Amino acid sequence: MTDVAIVGVGCTKMDEHWTKSLRDLSTEAGALAVKDAGLDGKDIQALYVGNMSSGRFIGQEHLAALAADQAGLIPIPATRCEAACASGSLAFRKACLAIKSGEYDIIMAAGGEKMTDIKGPEAIAALMGAADQEWESAIGLTFTGLYALMARAYMNTYGLTRDELSQVPIKNHFHGLKNPLAQFRFEVTAEQVARSAMIADPLRLLDCSPITDGAAAVILVSDRVADRFKNPIWVKGSGQASGTLALHDRPSLTEIPATQIAAKRAYDQAGVGPQDIEVAEVHDCFSIEEILAYEDLGFAPKGKGKDLLLNKDTWIGGRLPVNTDGGLKLGHPVGATGIKQLIEIVRQLRGDAYNQVKDPRIGLTHNIGGTGATALVHILGKER
Amino acid sequence: MDIGIVGYGAYVPHYRIAVEEIARVWGEDPAQIKEGLGVLEKSVPDKDEDTITIAVEAGKNALLRAGVDPKLVMALYIGSESHPYAVKPSGTVVGEALGLGPHLMVADLEFACKAGTAAIQCCYGLVKGGVIPYGMAIGADTSQGRPGDALEYTASAGGAAFLIGKDPLALLEHTLSYTTDTSDFWRREGADYPSHGARFTGKPAYFSHVTSATQLLLERTGYKPGDFAHAVFHMPNGKFPVNAALGMGFARQQIEQGLVVRRIGNTYSGSSLLGLTNVLDIALPGDRILLTSYGSGAGADAFVFQVTDHVLDRRDRAPLTEEYMARKEYIDYGKYARLRGKLKV
Amino acid sequence: MESAPLYWRLKRQKYNLIGTRCVTCGESFFPPRSFCPTCRRRGRIEEFQFSGKGEITSYTIIKSAPKGFEQFAPYTVAIIKLDEGALISGQVVQGTPATIGGRVVPVFRKMYEEGKEGIIHYGIKWQVDGTAAEK
């Protein structure tokens, strides 16, 4: 079986890029990744692009060919992958599988989203394309609303308080201080979170990830060519699972089964368990989701996720730092997010992260689409 | 033939605005207005309520009381001056929402405040002629008064539905109408608010038509005012129906139960009909009820009903009018202006 | 989303709460499914009328609304466990505020308008029982 390694990474700043188009951003990220790998563009044999909704955000479909065109990569095959906010991880997984098939040795997996060309309410409606259009979107739900339904159910069942939930943005904003690519770089206090604008009760502005433009790219190679590169980071496990598209179709609002199943597959493939993970990027699109992820990924027992925050376990310097780059609250260009998470773990394992954890050998990324209709978990390792 | 009201239903939105609150905004004396109009407060529909949704809720209640298979209801006429569409009937939405059709005659009617009673007459004729087994007549409105106009104190929202057929809880003994061309109140296509002829809406309009129709009906049937347990006259305010009734020789207690205007305002096409539902909620078998509606433009429809034993077992199958009138939440003028689309956004 | 055919196709579920049920396993589906995910090809799907009565399992109040819903905000959305078994998300109208475990009954309301000149979409929302004067 072929093994896959990541040998180059590139990421734009997460920002409202008024002067840059999706073409500019994806080309910029791709060029950075190629340079980081020490390659030339003509070495790339295929391109996989994660993007959620360029049709609704910028009126542009057929995005993979456009990205290949703009990056000077034609005529290599270019494929777009879509699984809402998990599109980036999906593109990465498809690229891994393509290498494992034996067809390619060097692939670029990228993700990007340009979200600020349309107004807020239109962007909220576009994002709702990831939910059940006929019953969730059609009754006026928003993504903040969907996660608010989960947050209220969780708070009601497990007694999570406002201030405990606020530990997620407090930690991630602190982590993001050192990240020059973060959209926001300021600390927040529990009081500031509790007083920020209500978006969908009980979730407030500082519980939410922002509307962001950005792109990210990685270079994947097969073990046949990996020794040509310095510092390859190995893909140890890749798990993907699906759940019901509509949140209301799930018997429990306080867990995401697709995460649990994707995690089990990734752990089994990697031959590790949650206790072996030393650094992780989890999908904190809204504060509550980071706590759900702790539990669904096996980092904490059900209902005890908050303990990892209160004990500072998931803070930098703790036993399992999570979202060391600041997480999604410091930028969530949905199609780019999965790739951006992988880049952070690659940097942590290579030892060149902005907010470096001490000598981690194994890390995990967790990326979900919608309210968990798609979940992808990847485990990366320093050693093959 | 044994034809009349087989089931009836009321609906009134839950928001209220008090006369005091409207008077405060316009610098008027609320005591004078309450005295002058005989209205204390009026109902206000929520942002997501309109004539169609009010008609559906009232219609559901009528079907519940009647206990009739909806597929046997083969006509639906909805009277309103605030149909949400200028072109596309309210009746098609309401019909499907009530589970009627598709073998269903539908038309939206408009005759200012009396299109709902005109709908009853349409259904009555079709059932009596043997064309259909049951027909549903609904009067519903979310009426608007121009800000600052006297109408603003009364123009409100609500509706009532009546299933017309055999085996009724109130037998329709007789009905007739009195109609002339009298421009007392109107709204042109595309205009947001109606215009009216102020005092011209009184004597030559409301009183002339209501009295003529009622007296014609009394002549035709041979009944005298004293033969009725209850009488309901259209309620543009709390004063006109009282004066009309007393002027024709009806006593105060005969009209008391039907005078819902004080608490909910003038629900236009729902107005006299909500008076009737409130009467049916307490009427006894054998009671005779007189109903005279009025529609500007102008006309009046008069009816004689006689309550049957069925009222006793059907009444409690759906909420009483009083329950809708009693559940309420007061709002200020700012919220009222927002809900009624009076703010330019 | 603006579409006449889309909502026309959905009107029986949106207006009348007609879902489906698998005769083989007895599970009811709202919104309707045309294929039973449990029994798969052994499943037999038939239409099923829901009463609309149920219980709130969670709720939120949307302040920041998507396009087309701005004029209604703030509004409450809940997940409702219908008495016949299925779970559905729906708006809870004004009146008694939503609570977890609160009983609700269906009401017919305007869902949203396609602008000032477009189609008005209607459907079922929910009201906390007791405010509905429902029986």
PDB file of N, CA, C and O in Angstrom, chain A residues 107-163:
ATOM      1  N   ILE A 107       0.596  15.566  -6.148  1.00  0.00           N
ATOM      2  CA  ILE A 107      -0.706  16.210  -6.358  1.00  0.00           C
ATOM      3  C   ILE A 107      -0.783  17.458  -5.494  1.00  0.00           C
ATOM      4  O   ILE A 107      -0.240  17.501  -4.385  1.00  0.00           O
ATOM      5  N   MET A 108      -1.513  18.438  -6.000  1.00  0.00           N
ATOM      6  CA  MET A 108      -1.847  19.579  -5.150  1.00  0.00           C
ATOM      7  C   MET A 108      -3.300  19.455  -4.711  1.00  0.00           C
ATOM      8  O   MET A 108      -4.193  19.198  -5.526  1.00  0.00           O
ATOM      9  N   ALA A 109      -3.528  19.610  -3.396  1.00  0.00           N
ATOM     10  CA  ALA A 109      -4.896  19.708  -2.868  1.00  0.00           C
ATOM     11  C   ALA A 109      -5.039  21.120  -2.320  1.00  0.00           C
ATOM     12  O   ALA A 109      -4.214  21.562  -1.516  1.00  0.00           O
ATOM     13  N   ALA A 110      -6.068  21.812  -2.776  1.00  0.00           N
ATOM     14  CA  ALA A 110      -6.248  23.206  -2.361  1.00  0.00           C
ATOM     15  C   ALA A 110      -7.697  23.429  -1.941  1.00  0.00           C
ATOM     16  O   ALA A 110      -8.570  22.606  -2.206  1.00  0.00           O
ATOM     17  N   GLY A 111      -7.896  24.540  -1.269  1.00  0.00           N
ATOM     18  CA  GLY A 111      -9.267  24.924  -0.922  1.00  0.00           C
ATOM     19  C   GLY A 111      -9.339  26.426  -0.877  1.00  0.00           C
ATOM     20  O   GLY A 111      -8.341  27.093  -0.555  1.00  0.00           O
ATOM     21  N   GLY A 112     -10.482  26.961  -1.237  1.00  0.00           N
ATOM     22  CA  GLY A 112     -10.614  28.418  -1.191  1.00  0.00           C
ATOM     23  C   GLY A 112     -12.059  28.842  -1.180  1.00  0.00           C
ATOM     24  O   GLY A 112     -12.946  28.094  -1.606  1.00  0.00           O
ATOM     25  N   GLU A 113     -12.291  30.029  -0.640  1.00  0.00           N
ATOM     26  CA  GLU A 113     -13.635  30.597  -0.672  1.00  0.00           C
ATOM     27  C   GLU A 113     -13.506  32.108  -0.686  1.00  0.00           C
ATOM     28  O   GLU A 113     -12.667  32.690   0.018  1.00  0.00           O
ATOM     29  N   LYS A 114     -14.305  32.755  -1.509  1.00  0.00           N
ATOM     30  CA  LYS A 114     -14.362  34.213  -1.565  1.00  0.00           C
ATOM     31  C   LYS A 114     -15.789  34.562  -1.146  1.00  0.00           C
ATOM     32  O   LYS A 114     -16.728  34.333  -1.904  1.00  0.00           O
ATOM     33  N   MET A 115     -15.934  35.063   0.087  1.00  0.00           N
ATOM     34  CA  MET A 115     -17.273  35.184   0.665  1.00  0.00           C
ATOM     35  C   MET A 115     -17.788  36.614   0.767  1.00  0.00           C
ATOM     36  O   MET A 115     -18.942  36.834   1.107  1.00  0.00           O
ATOM     37  N   THR A 116     -16.895  37.579   0.533  1.00  0.00           N
ATOM     38  CA  THR A 116     -17.283  38.967   0.865  1.00  0.00           C
ATOM     39  C   THR A 116     -17.770  39.779  -0.326  1.00  0.00           C
ATOM     40  O   THR A 116     -18.012  40.971  -0.186  1.00  0.00           O
ATOM     41  N   ASP A 117     -17.907  39.125  -1.498  1.00  0.00           N
ATOM     42  CA  ASP A 117     -18.408  39.886  -2.644  1.00  0.00           C
ATOM     43  C   ASP A 117     -19.928  40.096  -2.563  1.00  0.00           C
ATOM     44  O   ASP A 117     -20.487  40.887  -3.305  1.00  0.00           O
ATOM     45  N   ILE A 118     -20.602  39.337  -1.675  1.00  0.00           N
ATOM     46  CA  ILE A 118     -22.050  39.536  -1.503  1.00  0.00           C
ATOM     47  C   ILE A 118     -22.313  39.999  -0.077  1.00  0.00           C
ATOM     48  O   ILE A 118     -21.456  39.874   0.798  1.00  0.00           O
ATOM     49  N   LYS A 119     -23.509  40.549   0.138  1.00  0.00           N
ATOM     50  CA  LYS A 119     -23.840  41.121   1.449  1.00  0.00           C
ATOM     51  C   LYS A 119     -24.139  40.037   2.480  1.00  0.00           C
ATOM     52  O   LYS A 119     -24.449  38.901   2.121  1.00  0.00           O
ATOM     53  N   GLY A 120     -24.075  40.441   3.760  1.00  0.00           N
ATOM     54  CA  GLY A 120     -24.235  39.496   4.864  1.00  0.00           C
ATOM     55  C   GLY A 120     -25.431  38.563   4.750  1.00  0.00           C
ATOM     56  O   GLY A 120     -25.260  37.341   4.770  1.00  0.00           O
ATOM     57  N   PRO A 121     -26.664  39.104   4.633  1.00  0.00           N
ATOM     58  CA  PRO A 121     -27.832  38.213   4.579  1.00  0.00           C
ATOM     59  C   PRO A 121     -27.782  37.241   3.406  1.00  0.00           C
ATOM     60  O   PRO A 121     -28.243  36.099   3.508  1.00  0.00           O
ATOM     61  N   GLU A 122     -27.175  37.682   2.274  1.00  0.00           N
ATOM     62  CA  GLU A 122     -27.056  36.783   1.125  1.00  0.00           C
ATOM     63  C   GLU A 122     -26.023  35.695   1.416  1.00  0.00           C
ATOM     64  O   GLU A 122     -26.195  34.541   1.015  1.00  0.00           O
ATOM     65  N   ALA A 123     -24.956  36.074   2.131  1.00  0.00           N
ATOM     66  CA  ALA A 123     -23.931  35.090   2.488  1.00  0.00           C
ATOM     67  C   ALA A 123     -24.507  34.065   3.465  1.00  0.00           C
ATOM     68  O   ALA A 123     -24.244  32.864   3.354  1.00  0.00           O
ATOM     69  N   ILE A 124     -25.316  34.548   4.408  1.00  0.00           N
ATOM     70  CA  ILE A 124     -25.958  33.626   5.363  1.00  0.00           C
ATOM     71  C   ILE A 124     -26.848  32.648   4.597  1.00  0.00           C
ATOM     72  O   ILE A 124     -26.847  31.443   4.851  1.00  0.00           O
ATOM     73  N   ALA A 125     -27.584  33.176   3.622  1.00  0.00           N
ATOM     74  CA  ALA A 125     -28.465  32.319   2.821  1.00  0.00           C
ATOM     75  C   ALA A 125     -27.651  31.339   1.982  1.00  0.00           C
ATOM     76  O   ALA A 125     -28.012  30.166   1.850  1.00  0.00           O
ATOM     77  N   ALA A 126     -26.522  31.811   1.426  1.00  0.00           N
ATOM     78  CA  ALA A 126     -25.676  30.922   0.621  1.00  0.00           C
ATOM     79  C   ALA A 126     -25.127  29.785   1.478  1.00  0.00           C
ATOM     80  O   ALA A 126     -25.140  28.619   1.079  1.00  0.00           O
ATOM     81  N   LEU A 127     -24.662  30.113   2.686  1.00  0.00           N
ATOM     82  CA  LEU A 127     -24.139  29.078   3.589  1.00  0.00           C
ATOM     83  C   LEU A 127     -25.232  28.062   3.935  1.00  0.00           C
ATOM     84  O   LEU A 127     -24.964  26.877   4.132  1.00  0.00           O
ATOM     85  N   MET A 128     -26.484  28.536   3.986  1.00  0.00           N
ATOM     86  CA  MET A 128     -27.587  27.627   4.314  1.00  0.00           C
ATOM     87  C   MET A 128     -27.826  26.603   3.210  1.00  0.00           C
ATOM     88  O   MET A 128     -28.608  25.676   3.384  1.00  0.00           O
ATOM     89  N   GLY A 129     -27.149  26.783   2.069  1.00  0.00           N
ATOM     90  CA  GLY A 129     -27.177  25.736   1.059  1.00  0.00           C
ATOM     91  C   GLY A 129     -26.625  24.427   1.587  1.00  0.00           C
ATOM     92  O   GLY A 129     -26.906  23.357   1.045  1.00  0.00           O
ATOM     93  N   ALA A 130     -25.860  24.481   2.676  1.00  0.00           N
ATOM     94  CA  ALA A 130     -25.286  23.270   3.273  1.00  0.00           C
ATOM     95  C   ALA A 130     -26.290  22.552   4.170  1.00  0.00           C
ATOM     96  O   ALA A 130     -26.054  21.431   4.601  1.00  0.00           O
ATOM     97  N   ALA A 131     -27.409  23.220   4.456  1.00  0.00           N
ATOM     98  CA  ALA A 131     -28.426  22.601   5.312  1.00  0.00           C
ATOM     99  C   ALA A 131     -29.556  22.080   4.430  1.00  0.00           C
ATOM    100  O   ALA A 131     -29.461  22.093   3.210  1.00  0.00           O
ATOM    101  N   ASP A 132     -30.611  21.609   5.043  1.00  0.00           N
ATOM    102  CA  ASP A 132     -31.755  21.088   4.294  1.00  0.00           C
ATOM    103  C   ASP A 132     -32.539  22.271   3.721  1.00  0.00           C
ATOM    104  O   ASP A 132     -33.184  23.007   4.463  1.00  0.00           O
ATOM    105  N   GLN A 133     -32.439  22.433   2.411  1.00  0.00           N
ATOM    106  CA  GLN A 133     -33.036  23.594   1.760  1.00  0.00           C
ATOM    107  C   GLN A 133     -34.558  23.622   1.948  1.00  0.00           C
ATOM    108  O   GLN A 133     -35.149  24.679   2.123  1.00  0.00           O
ATOM    109  N   GLU A 134     -35.171  22.451   1.914  1.00  0.00           N
ATOM    110  CA  GLU A 134     -36.638  22.431   1.914  1.00  0.00           C
ATOM    111  C   GLU A 134     -37.235  22.681   3.295  1.00  0.00           C
ATOM    112  O   GLU A 134     -38.354  23.160   3.410  1.00  0.00           O
ATOM    113  N   TRP A 135     -36.518  22.319   4.359  1.00  0.00           N
ATOM    114  CA  TRP A 135     -37.119  22.521   5.682  1.00  0.00           C
ATOM    115  C   TRP A 135     -36.307  23.382   6.627  1.00  0.00           C
ATOM    116  O   TRP A 135     -36.866  24.056   7.456  1.00  0.00           O
ATOM    117  N   GLU A 136     -34.982  23.357   6.524  1.00  0.00           N
ATOM    118  CA  GLU A 136     -34.198  24.197   7.439  1.00  0.00           C
ATOM    119  C   GLU A 136     -34.050  25.610   6.869  1.00  0.00           C
ATOM    120  O   GLU A 136     -34.392  26.592   7.531  1.00  0.00           O
ATOM    121  N   SER A 137     -33.584  25.700   5.631  1.00  0.00           N
ATOM    122  CA  SER A 137     -33.405  27.023   5.033  1.00  0.00           C
ATOM    123  C   SER A 137     -34.751  27.698   4.823  1.00  0.00           C
ATOM    124  O   SER A 137     -34.900  28.894   5.041  1.00  0.00           O
ATOM    125  N   ALA A 138     -35.739  26.920   4.415  1.00  0.00           N
ATOM    126  CA  ALA A 138     -37.034  27.503   4.040  1.00  0.00           C
ATOM    127  C   ALA A 138     -37.822  28.044   5.226  1.00  0.00           C
ATOM    128  O   ALA A 138     -38.809  28.744   5.033  1.00  0.00           O
ATOM    129  N   ILE A 139     -37.398  27.734   6.435  1.00  0.00           N
ATOM    130  CA  ILE A 139     -38.123  28.287   7.583  1.00  0.00           C
ATOM    131  C   ILE A 139     -37.325  29.397   8.258  1.00  0.00           C
ATOM    132  O   ILE A 139     -37.720  29.898   9.302  1.00  0.00           O
ATOM    133  N   GLY A 140     -36.202  29.797   7.657  1.00  0.00           N
ATOM    134  CA  GLY A 140     -35.460  30.936   8.194  1.00  0.00           C
ATOM    135  C   GLY A 140     -34.347  30.559   9.153  1.00  0.00           C
ATOM    136  O   GLY A 140     -33.830  31.411   9.860  1.00  0.00           O
ATOM    137  N   LEU A 141     -33.958  29.288   9.171  1.00  0.00           N
ATOM    138  CA  LEU A 141     -32.823  28.910  10.016  1.00  0.00           C
ATOM    139  C   LEU A 141     -31.527  29.447   9.416  1.00  0.00           C
ATOM    140  O   LEU A 141     -31.434  29.692   8.218  1.00  0.00           O
ATOM    141  N   THR A 142     -30.544  29.627  10.273  1.00  0.00           N
ATOM    142  CA  THR A 142     -29.205  30.010   9.838  1.00  0.00           C
ATOM    143  C   THR A 142     -28.241  28.998  10.451  1.00  0.00           C
ATOM    144  O   THR A 142     -28.635  28.206  11.320  1.00  0.00           O
ATOM    145  N   PHE A 143     -26.978  29.038  10.030  1.00  0.00           N
ATOM    146  CA  PHE A 143     -26.040  28.099  10.647  1.00  0.00           C
ATOM    147  C   PHE A 143     -25.819  28.415  12.120  1.00  0.00           C
ATOM    148  O   PHE A 143     -25.716  27.512  12.948  1.00  0.00           O
ATOM    149  N   THR A 144     -25.772  29.708  12.427  1.00  0.00           N
ATOM    150  CA  THR A 144     -25.661  30.040  13.851  1.00  0.00           C
ATOM    151  C   THR A 144     -26.882  29.470  14.591  1.00  0.00           C
ATOM    152  O   THR A 144     -26.758  28.941  15.693  1.00  0.00           O
ATOM    153  N   GLY A 145     -28.042  29.577  13.955  1.00  0.00           N
ATOM    154  CA  GLY A 145     -29.261  29.048  14.561  1.00  0.00           C
ATOM    155  C   GLY A 145     -29.191  27.550  14.784  1.00  0.00           C
ATOM    156  O   GLY A 145     -29.578  27.037  15.842  1.00  0.00           O
ATOM    157  N   LEU A 146     -28.679  26.826  13.801  1.00  0.00           N
ATOM    158  CA  LEU A 146     -28.588  25.371  13.940  1.00  0.00           C
ATOM    159  C   LEU A 146     -27.655  24.987  15.090  1.00  0.00           C
ATOM    160  O   LEU A 146     -27.965  24.104  15.903  1.00  0.00           O
ATOM    161  N   TYR A 147     -26.493  25.671  15.153  1.00  0.00           N
ATOM    162  CA  TYR A 147     -25.570  25.360  16.251  1.00  0.00           C
ATOM    163  C   TYR A 147     -26.112  25.873  17.591  1.00  0.00           C
ATOM    164  O   TYR A 147     -25.808  25.315  18.645  1.00  0.00           O
ATOM    165  N   ALA A 148     -26.934  26.929  17.523  1.00  0.00           N
ATOM    166  CA  ALA A 148     -27.579  27.407  18.751  1.00  0.00           C
ATOM    167  C   ALA A 148     -28.556  26.357  19.286  1.00  0.00           C
ATOM    168  O   ALA A 148     -28.681  26.178  20.502  1.00  0.00           O
ATOM    169  N   LEU A 149     -29.233  25.650  18.376  1.00  0.00           N
ATOM    170  CA  LEU A 149     -30.127  24.564  18.805  1.00  0.00           C
ATOM    171  C   LEU A 149     -29.324  23.483  19.532  1.00  0.00           C
ATOM    172  O   LEU A 149     -29.765  22.936  20.548  1.00  0.00           O
ATOM    173  N   MET A 150     -28.127  23.191  19.005  1.00  0.00           N
ATOM    174  CA  MET A 150     -27.270  22.199  19.658  1.00  0.00           C
ATOM    175  C   MET A 150     -26.748  22.746  20.988  1.00  0.00           C
ATOM    176  O   MET A 150     -26.716  22.031  21.994  1.00  0.00           O
ATOM    177  N   ALA A 151     -26.364  24.018  20.973  1.00  0.00           N
ATOM    178  CA  ALA A 151     -25.800  24.620  22.189  1.00  0.00           C
ATOM    179  C   ALA A 151     -26.835  24.600  23.318  1.00  0.00           C
ATOM    180  O   ALA A 151     -26.520  24.237  24.456  1.00  0.00           O
ATOM    181  N   ARG A 152     -28.077  24.988  22.985  1.00  0.00           N
ATOM    182  CA  ARG A 152     -29.083  25.027  24.047  1.00  0.00           C
ATOM    183  C   ARG A 152     -29.370  23.620  24.589  1.00  0.00           C
ATOM    184  O   ARG A 152     -29.483  23.412  25.793  1.00  0.00           O
ATOM    185  N   ALA A 153     -29.450  22.660  23.653  1.00  0.00           N
ATOM    186  CA  ALA A 153     -29.711  21.279  24.092  1.00  0.00           C
ATOM    187  C   ALA A 153     -28.569  20.791  24.986  1.00  0.00           C
ATOM    188  O   ALA A 153     -28.793  20.156  26.019  1.00  0.00           O
ATOM    189  N   TYR A 154     -27.328  21.120  24.596  1.00  0.00           N
ATOM    190  CA  TYR A 154     -26.167  20.673  25.367  1.00  0.00           C
ATOM    191  C   TYR A 154     -26.142  21.354  26.738  1.00  0.00           C
ATOM    192  O   TYR A 154     -25.915  20.712  27.768  1.00  0.00           O
ATOM    193  N   MET A 155     -26.377  22.651  26.743  1.00  0.00           N
ATOM    194  CA  MET A 155     -26.364  23.392  28.016  1.00  0.00           C
ATOM    195  C   MET A 155     -27.445  22.850  28.946  1.00  0.00           C
ATOM    196  O   MET A 155     -27.248  22.733  30.157  1.00  0.00           O
ATOM    197  N   ASN A 156     -28.598  22.520  28.346  1.00  0.00           N
ATOM    198  CA  ASN A 156     -29.723  22.003  29.128  1.00  0.00           C
ATOM    199  C   ASN A 156     -29.423  20.610  29.683  1.00  0.00           C
ATOM    200  O   ASN A 156     -29.772  20.293  30.813  1.00  0.00           O
ATOM    201  N   THR A 157     -28.740  19.782  28.885  1.00  0.00           N
ATOM    202  CA  THR A 157     -28.484  18.396  29.294  1.00  0.00           C
ATOM    203  C   THR A 157     -27.297  18.295  30.256  1.00  0.00           C
ATOM    204  O   THR A 157     -27.344  17.552  31.229  1.00  0.00           O
ATOM    205  N   TYR A 158     -26.217  19.046  29.957  1.00  0.00           N
ATOM    206  CA  TYR A 158     -24.980  18.847  30.717  1.00  0.00           C
ATOM    207  C   TYR A 158     -24.613  20.025  31.624  1.00  0.00           C
ATOM    208  O   TYR A 158     -23.541  20.043  32.219  1.00  0.00           O
ATOM    209  N   GLY A 159     -25.498  21.023  31.681  1.00  0.00           N
ATOM    210  CA  GLY A 159     -25.264  22.124  32.613  1.00  0.00           C
ATOM    211  C   GLY A 159     -24.117  23.040  32.237  1.00  0.00           C
ATOM    212  O   GLY A 159     -23.566  23.724  33.090  1.00  0.00           O
ATOM    213  N   LEU A 160     -23.742  23.058  30.955  1.00  0.00           N
ATOM    214  CA  LEU A 160     -22.686  23.968  30.508  1.00  0.00           C
ATOM    215  C   LEU A 160     -23.177  25.406  30.683  1.00  0.00           C
ATOM    216  O   LEU A 160     -24.292  25.738  30.300  1.00  0.00           O
ATOM    217  N   THR A 161     -22.327  26.272  31.251  1.00  0.00           N
ATOM    218  CA  THR A 161     -22.740  27.666  31.466  1.00  0.00           C
ATOM    219  C   THR A 161     -22.195  28.564  30.358  1.00  0.00           C
ATOM    220  O   THR A 161     -21.302  28.172  29.603  1.00  0.00           O
ATOM    221  N   ARG A 162     -22.735  29.771  30.326  1.00  0.00           N
ATOM    222  CA  ARG A 162     -22.267  30.777  29.359  1.00  0.00           C
ATOM    223  C   ARG A 162     -20.759  30.986  29.485  1.00  0.00           C
ATOM    224  O   ARG A 162     -20.029  30.981  28.499  1.00  0.00           O
ATOM    225  N   ASP A 163     -20.288  31.177  30.694  1.00  0.00           N
ATOM    226  CA  ASP A 163     -18.872  31.478  30.867  1.00  0.00           C
ATOM    227  C   ASP A 163     -17.980  30.282  30.530  1.00  0.00           C
ATOM    228  O   ASP A 163     -16.849  30.457  30.055  1.00  0.00           O
TER     229      ASP A 163
END
